[in-house]
Amino acid sequence: MQASTLSSQPYTRARLTLVFVLAASVTLSILLVAGRVLMTGRLTFLFLIWNLFLAVIPFAISTMLSTAKGPLKARILLPVGAAWLLFFPNAPYILTDLFHLDTRPGVPLWYDLALILSCAWNGLMLAYASLSDMQRLVQQRLGFGVGWAFATVALLLSSFGVYLGRYLRFNSWDILTNPLTLFFDIVNRILHPFSFPGTWGVTLVFGVFLLVGYGTVRLLGRTQE
């Protein structure tokens, strides 16, 4: 028991450090948004705070799972994991908020660039940290190869989710409030892929970009270890 407790201490310290750094980074983004509101008196980028909140949800779920005491039972892991996958695209989705960058009166362009990049960075880091947690849980149960297959599929699905959110304007909760329209649009694109080249272009390009970035972050972490 004592050895198990001691072996968990480095992980607990690393987790607390990660949470602190991510919280500080998200706070910086919120301060930049608040500063812009004070400078202009307009709520132009206030929606980014909501997007950051949605990006925190999958990280909160994966943190809860990864810090649970004892092995997780399938009847708990599967539904919670499904909820995680439903909210996971909200984290990398913030990268597409760069579309909102434009010259606006009252604030220099560089400020808006820093503001949006800060939020996009936080979304990406929250996504990678959360995915790393979930990959570790899958890998512990099913092995190294399945863990990476899970991570790859999750990133590709999240890219498809980003497309649904950015271009078709669906939200995570539409699976409950508007399931028929969501189901029809998804099935229609699967059955007629050549009729929707933009759908699969965004999904593949964005998915490969996220996968390469995730692999790079994981490799950097392993190098430091």
Tab-separated table of C-alpha atoms in Angstrom:
chain	number	residue	atom	x	y	z
A	1	MET	CA	0.000	0.000	0.000
A	2	GLN	CA	2.788	2.410	0.906
A	3	ALA	CA	4.689	1.695	-2.332
A	4	SER	CA	1.520	2.253	-4.350
A	5	THR	CA	0.932	5.562	-2.594
A	6	LEU	CA	4.486	6.687	-3.170
A	7	SER	CA	4.390	5.734	-6.849
A	8	SER	CA	1.239	7.834	-7.334
A	9	GLN	CA	2.799	10.959	-5.850
A	10	PRO	CA	4.810	11.994	-8.958
A	11	TYR	CA	1.693	11.607	-11.108
A	12	THR	CA	-0.369	13.691	-8.672
A	13	ARG	CA	2.254	16.447	-8.640
A	14	ALA	CA	2.447	16.420	-12.450
A	15	ARG	CA	-1.353	16.563	-12.724
A	16	LEU	CA	-1.615	19.491	-10.314
A	17	THR	CA	1.141	21.325	-12.180
A	18	LEU	CA	-0.612	20.753	-15.490
A	19	VAL	CA	-3.944	21.979	-14.115
A	20	PHE	CA	-2.265	25.074	-12.679
A	21	VAL	CA	-0.494	25.948	-15.946
A	22	LEU	CA	-3.613	25.410	-18.035
A	23	ALA	CA	-5.688	27.455	-15.585
A	24	ALA	CA	-3.156	30.294	-15.755
A	25	SER	CA	-3.161	30.182	-19.549
A	26	VAL	CA	-6.977	30.207	-19.736
A	27	THR	CA	-7.028	33.090	-17.257
A	28	LEU	CA	-4.730	35.057	-19.554
A	29	SER	CA	-7.160	34.531	-22.430
A	30	ILE	CA	-10.065	35.695	-20.288
A	31	LEU	CA	-8.119	38.796	-19.227
A	32	LEU	CA	-7.363	39.605	-22.868
A	33	VAL	CA	-11.059	39.348	-23.719
A	34	ALA	CA	-11.982	41.488	-20.705
A	35	GLY	CA	-9.332	44.054	-21.664
A	36	ARG	CA	-10.793	44.294	-25.135
A	37	VAL	CA	-14.280	44.854	-23.725
A	38	LEU	CA	-12.932	47.647	-21.514
A	39	MET	CA	-11.088	49.290	-24.397
A	40	THR	CA	-13.953	49.198	-26.871
A	41	GLY	CA	-17.103	48.876	-24.783
A	42	ARG	CA	-18.156	46.062	-27.131
A	43	LEU	CA	-18.682	42.344	-26.506
A	44	THR	CA	-17.222	41.283	-29.848
A	45	PHE	CA	-15.120	38.342	-28.635
A	46	LEU	CA	-17.011	37.470	-25.475
A	47	PHE	CA	-18.123	34.219	-27.132
A	48	LEU	CA	-14.528	32.975	-26.840
A	49	ILE	CA	-14.978	32.641	-23.079
A	50	TRP	CA	-17.920	30.312	-23.695
A	51	ASN	CA	-15.837	28.354	-26.208
A	52	LEU	CA	-13.079	28.007	-23.613
A	53	PHE	CA	-15.584	26.715	-21.084
A	54	LEU	CA	-16.730	24.058	-23.566
A	55	ALA	CA	-13.084	23.149	-24.225
A	56	VAL	CA	-12.501	22.618	-20.496
A	57	ILE	CA	-15.323	20.044	-20.233
A	58	PRO	CA	-13.509	17.114	-21.946
A	59	PHE	CA	-10.370	17.850	-19.913
A	60	ALA	CA	-12.432	17.848	-16.724
A	61	ILE	CA	-13.984	14.510	-17.699
A	62	SER	CA	-10.636	12.905	-18.550
A	63	THR	CA	-9.091	14.257	-15.346
A	64	MET	CA	-11.913	12.734	-13.322
A	65	LEU	CA	-11.392	9.372	-15.019
A	66	SER	CA	-7.599	9.389	-14.848
A	67	THR	CA	-7.474	10.310	-11.154
A	68	ALA	CA	-10.151	7.833	-10.054
A	69	LYS	CA	-9.018	5.387	-7.400
A	70	GLY	CA	-8.924	1.793	-8.508
A	71	PRO	CA	-9.715	0.281	-11.935
A	72	LEU	CA	-12.697	1.758	-13.757
A	73	LYS	CA	-15.529	-0.602	-14.615
A	74	ALA	CA	-16.772	-0.755	-18.182
A	75	ARG	CA	-20.297	0.311	-17.209
A	76	ILE	CA	-18.806	3.596	-15.966
A	77	LEU	CA	-16.013	4.084	-18.478
A	78	LEU	CA	-18.123	3.561	-21.613
A	79	PRO	CA	-20.900	6.136	-21.007
A	80	VAL	CA	-18.516	8.686	-19.525
A	81	GLY	CA	-16.122	8.088	-22.421
A	82	ALA	CA	-18.986	8.644	-24.867
A	83	ALA	CA	-19.777	11.953	-23.149
A	84	TRP	CA	-16.102	12.872	-23.419
A	85	LEU	CA	-16.068	12.117	-27.147
A	86	LEU	CA	-19.209	14.206	-27.627
A	87	PHE	CA	-17.610	17.297	-26.078
A	88	PHE	CA	-14.045	16.682	-27.264
A	89	PRO	CA	-14.371	18.523	-30.640
A	90	ASN	CA	-15.147	21.741	-28.740
A	91	ALA	CA	-11.478	21.986	-27.731
A	92	PRO	CA	-9.767	21.966	-31.169
A	93	TYR	CA	-12.765	23.869	-32.587
A	94	ILE	CA	-11.357	27.093	-31.116
A	95	LEU	CA	-8.584	26.962	-33.713
A	96	THR	CA	-11.169	27.896	-36.329
A	97	ASP	CA	-12.010	31.095	-34.442
A	98	LEU	CA	-9.058	32.563	-36.319
A	99	PHE	CA	-11.668	33.120	-39.039
A	100	HIS	CA	-12.894	36.048	-36.927
A	101	LEU	CA	-9.598	37.929	-37.161
A	102	ASP	CA	-10.144	41.226	-38.937
A	103	THR	CA	-9.240	44.896	-38.585
A	104	ARG	CA	-11.686	46.564	-36.208
A	105	PRO	CA	-11.776	50.099	-34.789
A	106	GLY	CA	-10.651	50.708	-31.223
A	107	VAL	CA	-8.161	47.839	-30.969
A	108	PRO	CA	-4.937	47.201	-32.888
A	109	LEU	CA	-4.914	44.094	-35.061
A	110	TRP	CA	-2.011	42.611	-33.133
A	111	TYR	CA	-4.081	42.622	-29.936
A	112	ASP	CA	-6.918	40.698	-31.542
A	113	LEU	CA	-4.384	38.299	-33.059
A	114	ALA	CA	-2.828	37.649	-29.635
A	115	LEU	CA	-6.278	37.249	-28.086
A	116	ILE	CA	-7.522	34.688	-30.599
A	117	LEU	CA	-4.204	32.823	-30.711
A	118	SER	CA	-4.240	32.597	-26.914
A	119	CYS	CA	-7.697	31.029	-26.952
A	120	ALA	CA	-6.776	28.722	-29.851
A	121	TRP	CA	-3.633	27.606	-28.030
A	122	ASN	CA	-5.617	26.813	-24.894
A	123	GLY	CA	-8.166	24.845	-26.883
A	124	LEU	CA	-5.423	22.809	-28.526
A	125	MET	CA	-3.554	22.127	-25.278
A	126	LEU	CA	-6.755	21.173	-23.462
A	127	ALA	CA	-7.551	18.799	-26.324
A	128	TYR	CA	-4.124	17.166	-26.257
A	129	ALA	CA	-4.015	16.869	-22.465
A	130	SER	CA	-7.484	15.337	-22.426
A	131	LEU	CA	-6.742	12.943	-25.281
A	132	SER	CA	-3.528	11.844	-23.576
A	133	ASP	CA	-5.539	10.890	-20.482
A	134	MET	CA	-8.055	8.892	-22.488
A	135	GLN	CA	-5.374	7.201	-24.590
A	136	ARG	CA	-3.604	6.088	-21.423
A	137	LEU	CA	-6.829	4.551	-20.087
A	138	VAL	CA	-7.424	2.679	-23.351
A	139	GLN	CA	-3.793	1.598	-23.548
A	140	GLN	CA	-3.854	0.199	-20.019
A	141	ARG	CA	-6.788	-2.040	-20.938
A	142	LEU	CA	-6.138	-2.923	-24.583
A	143	GLY	CA	-2.492	-2.244	-25.361
A	144	PHE	CA	-0.212	0.280	-27.048
A	145	GLY	CA	-1.454	-0.179	-30.615
A	146	VAL	CA	-5.130	0.100	-29.698
A	147	GLY	CA	-4.330	3.202	-27.648
A	148	TRP	CA	-2.859	4.979	-30.674
A	149	ALA	CA	-5.657	3.738	-32.914
A	150	PHE	CA	-8.115	5.246	-30.439
A	151	ALA	CA	-6.249	8.566	-30.434
A	152	THR	CA	-6.174	8.671	-34.240
A	153	VAL	CA	-9.883	7.911	-34.585
A	154	ALA	CA	-10.747	10.420	-31.858
A	155	LEU	CA	-8.851	13.188	-33.645
A	156	LEU	CA	-10.437	12.364	-37.013
A	157	LEU	CA	-13.896	12.309	-35.431
A	158	SER	CA	-13.171	15.585	-33.679
A	159	SER	CA	-12.165	17.099	-37.024
A	160	PHE	CA	-15.485	15.955	-38.460
A	161	GLY	CA	-17.140	17.511	-35.411
A	162	VAL	CA	-15.262	20.751	-36.053
A	163	TYR	CA	-16.678	20.767	-39.579
A	164	LEU	CA	-20.189	20.178	-38.258
A	165	GLY	CA	-19.802	23.030	-35.803
A	166	ARG	CA	-18.062	25.586	-38.014
A	167	TYR	CA	-19.848	25.044	-41.318
A	168	LEU	CA	-23.187	23.431	-40.420
A	169	ARG	CA	-23.451	25.265	-37.087
A	170	PHE	CA	-24.314	22.216	-34.986
A	171	ASN	CA	-23.539	22.134	-31.256
A	172	SER	CA	-22.728	19.218	-28.950
A	173	TRP	CA	-26.203	19.324	-27.426
A	174	ASP	CA	-27.888	19.041	-30.832
A	175	ILE	CA	-27.582	15.293	-30.393
A	176	LEU	CA	-30.370	15.736	-27.815
A	177	THR	CA	-32.254	18.803	-29.097
A	178	ASN	CA	-31.998	18.267	-32.848
A	179	PRO	CA	-30.978	14.615	-33.389
A	180	LEU	CA	-32.898	13.938	-36.619
A	181	THR	CA	-31.386	16.821	-38.588
A	182	LEU	CA	-27.932	16.031	-37.246
A	183	PHE	CA	-28.309	12.336	-38.102
A	184	PHE	CA	-29.576	13.098	-41.616
A	185	ASP	CA	-26.719	15.497	-42.394
A	186	ILE	CA	-24.095	13.040	-41.144
A	187	VAL	CA	-25.540	10.015	-42.941
A	188	ASN	CA	-26.025	12.011	-46.138
A	189	ARG	CA	-22.325	12.919	-46.181
A	190	ILE	CA	-21.266	9.352	-45.463
A	191	LEU	CA	-23.460	7.854	-48.184
A	192	HIS	CA	-22.549	10.523	-50.763
A	193	PRO	CA	-18.939	11.483	-49.982
A	194	PHE	CA	-18.156	12.862	-53.439
A	195	SER	CA	-21.042	15.309	-53.178
A	196	PHE	CA	-19.433	16.930	-50.132
A	197	PRO	CA	-15.704	17.332	-50.862
A	198	GLY	CA	-15.432	20.180	-48.353
A	199	THR	CA	-16.631	17.927	-45.546
A	200	TRP	CA	-13.951	15.320	-46.071
A	201	GLY	CA	-11.307	17.870	-47.019
A	202	VAL	CA	-11.718	19.634	-43.690
A	203	THR	CA	-11.943	16.338	-41.807
A	204	LEU	CA	-8.788	14.814	-43.325
A	205	VAL	CA	-6.577	17.926	-43.457
A	206	PHE	CA	-7.560	19.144	-40.019
A	207	GLY	CA	-7.371	15.604	-38.635
A	208	VAL	CA	-3.855	15.009	-39.978
A	209	PHE	CA	-2.758	18.396	-38.641
A	210	LEU	CA	-4.098	17.564	-35.172
A	211	LEU	CA	-2.569	14.078	-35.262
A	212	VAL	CA	0.890	15.348	-36.243
A	213	GLY	CA	0.685	18.010	-33.543
A	214	TYR	CA	-0.412	15.478	-30.951
A	215	GLY	CA	2.359	13.081	-31.881
A	216	THR	CA	4.884	15.914	-31.632
A	217	VAL	CA	3.675	16.921	-28.171
A	218	ARG	CA	3.774	13.320	-26.978
A	219	LEU	CA	7.276	12.861	-28.386
A	220	LEU	CA	8.492	16.038	-26.705
A	221	GLY	CA	7.064	14.847	-23.402
A	222	ARG	CA	8.750	11.457	-23.726
A	223	THR	CA	12.057	13.119	-24.627
A	224	GLN	CA	11.906	15.225	-21.478
A	225	GLU	CA	11.109	12.162	-19.379
